CSV table of C-alpha atoms in Angstrom, one decimal:
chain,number,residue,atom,x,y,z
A,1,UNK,CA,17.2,16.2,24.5
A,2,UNK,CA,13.2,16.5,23.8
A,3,UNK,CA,13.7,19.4,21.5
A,4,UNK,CA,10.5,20.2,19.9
A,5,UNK,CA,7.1,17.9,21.2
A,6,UNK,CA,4.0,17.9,19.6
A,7,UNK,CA,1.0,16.4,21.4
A,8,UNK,CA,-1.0,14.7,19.8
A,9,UNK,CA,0.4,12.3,17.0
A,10,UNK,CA,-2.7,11.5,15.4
A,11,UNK,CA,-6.4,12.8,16.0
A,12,UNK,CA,-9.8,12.2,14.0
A,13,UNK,CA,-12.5,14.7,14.0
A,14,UNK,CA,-15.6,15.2,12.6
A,15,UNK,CA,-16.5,18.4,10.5
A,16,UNK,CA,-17.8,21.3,13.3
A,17,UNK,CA,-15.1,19.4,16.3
A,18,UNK,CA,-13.0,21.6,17.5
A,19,UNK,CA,-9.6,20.9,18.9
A,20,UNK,CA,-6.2,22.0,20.3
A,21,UNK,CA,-2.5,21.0,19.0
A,22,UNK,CA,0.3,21.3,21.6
A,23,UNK,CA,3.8,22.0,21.0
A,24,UNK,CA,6.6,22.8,23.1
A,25,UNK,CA,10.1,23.4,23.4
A,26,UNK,CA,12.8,22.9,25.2
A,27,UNK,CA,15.7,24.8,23.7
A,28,UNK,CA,14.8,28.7,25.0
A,29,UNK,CA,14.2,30.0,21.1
A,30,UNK,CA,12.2,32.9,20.5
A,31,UNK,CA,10.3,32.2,17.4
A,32,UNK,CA,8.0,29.4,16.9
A,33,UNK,CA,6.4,28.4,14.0
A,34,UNK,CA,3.6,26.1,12.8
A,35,UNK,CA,3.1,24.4,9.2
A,36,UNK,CA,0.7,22.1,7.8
A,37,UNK,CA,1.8,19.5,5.0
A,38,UNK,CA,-0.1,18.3,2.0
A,39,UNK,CA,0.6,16.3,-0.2
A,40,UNK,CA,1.7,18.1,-3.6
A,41,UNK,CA,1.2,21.3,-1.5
A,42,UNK,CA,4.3,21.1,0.5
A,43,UNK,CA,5.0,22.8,3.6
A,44,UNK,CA,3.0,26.1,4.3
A,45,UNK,CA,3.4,28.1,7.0
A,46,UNK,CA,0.0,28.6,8.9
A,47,UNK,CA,1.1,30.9,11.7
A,48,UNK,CA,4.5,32.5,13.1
A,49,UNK,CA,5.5,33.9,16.9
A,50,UNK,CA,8.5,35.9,17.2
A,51,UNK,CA,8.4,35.6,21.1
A,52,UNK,CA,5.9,35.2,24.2
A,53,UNK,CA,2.3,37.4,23.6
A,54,UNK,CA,3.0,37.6,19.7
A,55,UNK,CA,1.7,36.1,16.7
A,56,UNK,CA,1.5,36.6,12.7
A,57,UNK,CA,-0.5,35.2,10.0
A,58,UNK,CA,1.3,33.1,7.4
A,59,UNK,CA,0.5,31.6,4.1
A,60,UNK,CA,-2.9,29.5,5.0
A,61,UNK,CA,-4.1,31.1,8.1
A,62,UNK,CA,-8.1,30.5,7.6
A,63,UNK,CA,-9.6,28.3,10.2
A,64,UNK,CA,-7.3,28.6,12.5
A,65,UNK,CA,-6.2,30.3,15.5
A,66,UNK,CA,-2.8,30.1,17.9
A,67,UNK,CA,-1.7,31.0,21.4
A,68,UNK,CA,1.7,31.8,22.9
A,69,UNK,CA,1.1,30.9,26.2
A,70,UNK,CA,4.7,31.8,27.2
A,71,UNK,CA,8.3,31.2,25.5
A,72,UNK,CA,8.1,27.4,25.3
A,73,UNK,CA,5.0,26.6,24.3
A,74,UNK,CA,2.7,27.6,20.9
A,75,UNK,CA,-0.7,26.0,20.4
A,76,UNK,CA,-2.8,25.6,17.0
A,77,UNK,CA,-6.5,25.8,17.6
A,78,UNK,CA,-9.4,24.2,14.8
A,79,UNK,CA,-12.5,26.4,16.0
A,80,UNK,CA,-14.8,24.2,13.8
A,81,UNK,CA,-12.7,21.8,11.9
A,82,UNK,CA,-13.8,20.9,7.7
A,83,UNK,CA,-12.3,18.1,5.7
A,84,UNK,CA,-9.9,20.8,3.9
A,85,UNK,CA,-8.0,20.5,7.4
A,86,UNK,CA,-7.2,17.1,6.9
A,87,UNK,CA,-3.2,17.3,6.9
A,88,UNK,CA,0.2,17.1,8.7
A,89,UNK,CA,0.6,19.7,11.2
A,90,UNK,CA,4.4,20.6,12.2
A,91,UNK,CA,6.1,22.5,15.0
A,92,UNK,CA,9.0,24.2,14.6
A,93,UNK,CA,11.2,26.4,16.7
A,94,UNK,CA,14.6,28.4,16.2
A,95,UNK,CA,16.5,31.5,17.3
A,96,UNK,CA,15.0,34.5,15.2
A,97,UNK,CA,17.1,36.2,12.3
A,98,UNK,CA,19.3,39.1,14.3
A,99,UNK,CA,19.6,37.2,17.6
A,100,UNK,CA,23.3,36.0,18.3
A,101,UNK,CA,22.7,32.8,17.0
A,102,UNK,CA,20.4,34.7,14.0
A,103,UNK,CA,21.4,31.5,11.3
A,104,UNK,CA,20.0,29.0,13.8
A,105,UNK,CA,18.3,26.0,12.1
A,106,UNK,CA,14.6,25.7,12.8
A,107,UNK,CA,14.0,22.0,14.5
A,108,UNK,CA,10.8,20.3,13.7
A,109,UNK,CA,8.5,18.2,16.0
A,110,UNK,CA,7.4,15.2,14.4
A,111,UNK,CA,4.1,16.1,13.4
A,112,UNK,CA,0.5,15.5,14.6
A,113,UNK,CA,-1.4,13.6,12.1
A,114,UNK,CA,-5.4,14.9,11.7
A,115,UNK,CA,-8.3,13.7,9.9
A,116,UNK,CA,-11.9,15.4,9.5
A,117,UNK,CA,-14.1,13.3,8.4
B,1,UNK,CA,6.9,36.2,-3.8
B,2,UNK,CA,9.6,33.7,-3.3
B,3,UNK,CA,9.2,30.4,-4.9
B,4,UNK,CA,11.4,27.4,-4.0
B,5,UNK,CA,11.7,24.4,-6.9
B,6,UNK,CA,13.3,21.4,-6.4
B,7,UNK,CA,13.9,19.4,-9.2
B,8,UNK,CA,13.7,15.8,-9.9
B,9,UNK,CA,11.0,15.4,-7.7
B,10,UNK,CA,12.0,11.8,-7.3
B,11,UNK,CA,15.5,10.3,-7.9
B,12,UNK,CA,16.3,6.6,-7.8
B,13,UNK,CA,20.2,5.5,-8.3
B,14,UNK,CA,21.8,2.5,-7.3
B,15,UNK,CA,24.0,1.9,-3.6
B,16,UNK,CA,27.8,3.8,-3.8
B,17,UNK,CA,26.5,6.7,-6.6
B,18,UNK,CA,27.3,10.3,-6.1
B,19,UNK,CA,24.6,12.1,-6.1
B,20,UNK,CA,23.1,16.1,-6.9
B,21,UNK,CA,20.0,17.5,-5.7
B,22,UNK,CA,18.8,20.6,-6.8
B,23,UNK,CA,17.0,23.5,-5.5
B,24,UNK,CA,16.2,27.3,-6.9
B,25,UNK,CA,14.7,30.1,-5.5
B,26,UNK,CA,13.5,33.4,-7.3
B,27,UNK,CA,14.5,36.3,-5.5
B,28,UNK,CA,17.9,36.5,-3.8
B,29,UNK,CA,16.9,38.4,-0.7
B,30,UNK,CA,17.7,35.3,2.1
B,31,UNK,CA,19.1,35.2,5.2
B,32,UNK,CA,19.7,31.6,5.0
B,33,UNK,CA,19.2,28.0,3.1
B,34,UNK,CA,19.0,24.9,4.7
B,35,UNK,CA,18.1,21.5,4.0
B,36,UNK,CA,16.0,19.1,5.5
B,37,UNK,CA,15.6,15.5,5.3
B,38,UNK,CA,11.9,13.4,6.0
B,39,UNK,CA,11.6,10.4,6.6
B,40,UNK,CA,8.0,8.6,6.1
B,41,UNK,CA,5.7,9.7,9.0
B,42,UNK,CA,8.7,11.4,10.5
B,43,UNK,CA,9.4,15.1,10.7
B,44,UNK,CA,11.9,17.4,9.5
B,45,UNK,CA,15.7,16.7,10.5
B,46,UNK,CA,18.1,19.4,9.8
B,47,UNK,CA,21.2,18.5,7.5
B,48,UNK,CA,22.9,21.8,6.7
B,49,UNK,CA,22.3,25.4,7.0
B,50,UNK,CA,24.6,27.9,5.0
B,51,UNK,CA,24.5,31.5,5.6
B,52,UNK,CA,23.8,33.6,3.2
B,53,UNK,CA,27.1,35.2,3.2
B,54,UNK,CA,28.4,31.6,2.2
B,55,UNK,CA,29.6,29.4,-0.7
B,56,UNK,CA,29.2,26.0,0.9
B,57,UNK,CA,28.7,23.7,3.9
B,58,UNK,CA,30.1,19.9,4.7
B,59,UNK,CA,28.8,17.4,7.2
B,60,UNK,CA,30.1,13.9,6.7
B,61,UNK,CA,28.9,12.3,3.6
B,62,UNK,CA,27.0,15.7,2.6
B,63,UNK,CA,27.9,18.6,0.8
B,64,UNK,CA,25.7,21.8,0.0
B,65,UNK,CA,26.6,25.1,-2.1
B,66,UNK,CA,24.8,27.9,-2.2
B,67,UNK,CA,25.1,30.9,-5.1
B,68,UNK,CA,22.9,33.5,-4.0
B,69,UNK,CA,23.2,35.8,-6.9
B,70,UNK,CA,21.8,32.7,-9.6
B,71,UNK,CA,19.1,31.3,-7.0
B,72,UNK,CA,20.8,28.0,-6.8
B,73,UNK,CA,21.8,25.5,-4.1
B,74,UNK,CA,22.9,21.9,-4.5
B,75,UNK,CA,23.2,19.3,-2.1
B,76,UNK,CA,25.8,16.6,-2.8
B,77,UNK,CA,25.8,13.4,-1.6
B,78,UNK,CA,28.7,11.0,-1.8
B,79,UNK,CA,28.7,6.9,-1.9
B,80,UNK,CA,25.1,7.2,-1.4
B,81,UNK,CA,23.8,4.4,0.9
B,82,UNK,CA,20.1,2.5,1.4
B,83,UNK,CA,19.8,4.2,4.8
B,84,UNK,CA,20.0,7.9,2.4
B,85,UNK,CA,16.6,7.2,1.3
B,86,UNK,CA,14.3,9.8,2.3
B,87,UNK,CA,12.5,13.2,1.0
B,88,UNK,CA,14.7,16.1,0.9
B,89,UNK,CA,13.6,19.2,1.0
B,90,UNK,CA,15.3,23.0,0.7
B,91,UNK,CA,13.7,26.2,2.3
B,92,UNK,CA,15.2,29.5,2.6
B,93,UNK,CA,14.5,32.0,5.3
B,94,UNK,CA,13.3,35.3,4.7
B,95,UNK,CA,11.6,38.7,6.2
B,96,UNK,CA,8.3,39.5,4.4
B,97,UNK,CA,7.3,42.6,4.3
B,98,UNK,CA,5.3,43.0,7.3
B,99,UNK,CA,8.5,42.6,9.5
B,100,UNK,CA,7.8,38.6,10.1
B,101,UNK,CA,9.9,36.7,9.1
B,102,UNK,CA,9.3,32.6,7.6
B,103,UNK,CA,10.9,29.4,5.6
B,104,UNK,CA,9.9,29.1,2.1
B,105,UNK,CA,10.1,25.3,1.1
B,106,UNK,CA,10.0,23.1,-2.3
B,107,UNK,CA,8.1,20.2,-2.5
B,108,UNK,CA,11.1,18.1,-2.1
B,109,UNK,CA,13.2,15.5,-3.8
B,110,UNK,CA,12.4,11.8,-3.0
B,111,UNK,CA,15.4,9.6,-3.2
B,112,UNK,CA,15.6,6.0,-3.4
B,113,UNK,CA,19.3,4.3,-2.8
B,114,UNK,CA,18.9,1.1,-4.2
B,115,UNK,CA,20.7,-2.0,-3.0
């Protein structure tokens, strides 16, 4: 079982690079989600997509901008990356709250490590 | 706004101890809690998930509670081992108020199972 991928695992850019993160998963859910981790900061939600051609702002959604290209996979995009992006970045899928399985557990990917220099 | 606290932040205790971590959250309004667990580098495993219409929920060696109306969840873990020794962290799932809906999550509790 893949479950949720992230592509890729660790990425340097310099300030003004841009870049794409990948993630996709395998287990048909609706909602997608993606987080950033800092340390001190904890988890923050950076975007949310309830299903295919949606998407919401979360917490920290400056810089950033996402794309559901279809039900299994949700992209993160760094237009001009700074050094304030320098974090963990985190996938996360699950069945959304009033679907049959609405108490689902969100599963993670295991995170794509970035650096701006 | 909800706010999820997880206190200690760090927990060290010695191989076979039973063990309580805590979290709160400030307003009541959840659909769910569920806990994680991190190892270093590693991303987010699931360990429980309790409704919010529940009182507890068992897996193995693991044990978490949940009383909604106080704000409060424990997770219990009995005849801790080395291989427990990770970052776990609470989050509950909400709505916000522009229909959306997220996981609010503490900073997390780093245990060390010592030998």
């Amino acid at each position: 079982n893949a479950g949720v991928t992230q592509t890729p695992k660790f990425q340097v850019l310099k300030t003004g690079q841009s870049m794409t993160l990948q993630c996709a998963q395998d287990m048909n859910h609706n909602s997608m989600y993606w987080y950033r981790q800092d340390p001190g900061m904890g988890l923050r939600l950076i975007y949310y997509s309830a299903s295919e051609g949606t998407t919401d702002k979360g917490e920290v959604p400056n810089g950033y901008n996402v794309s559901r290209l279809n039900k299994r996979e949700f992209s993160l995009r760094l237009e001009s990356a700074a050094p304030s992006q320098t974090s963990v970045y985190f996938c996360a899928s699950s069945h959304p709250i009033g679907a049959t399985q609405y108490n689902s557990p969100l599963h993670f990917g295991n995170g794509t490590r970035l650096t701006v220099t | 706004k909800q706010e999820v606290t997880q206190i200690p932040a760090a927990l060290s205790v010695p191989e076979g101890e039973n063990l309580v971590l805590n979290c709160s959250f400030t307003d009541s309004a959840i659909y769910n809690l569920q806990w994680f667990r991190q190892d270093p580098g590693k991303g987010l495993t699931s360990l429980l998930l309790i409704q919010s219409s529940q009182r507890e929920q068992t897996s193995g060696r693991l044990n978490a509670s949940l009383d909604k109306s106080s704000g409060r969840s424990t997770l219990y873990i009995a005849a801790s081992q080395p291989g427990d020794s990770a970052t776990y962290l609470c989050a509950v799932r909400l709505i916000t108020q522009g229909g959306s809906e997220k996981l609010v999550f503490g900073k997390g509790t780093k245990l060390t199972v010592n030998p």
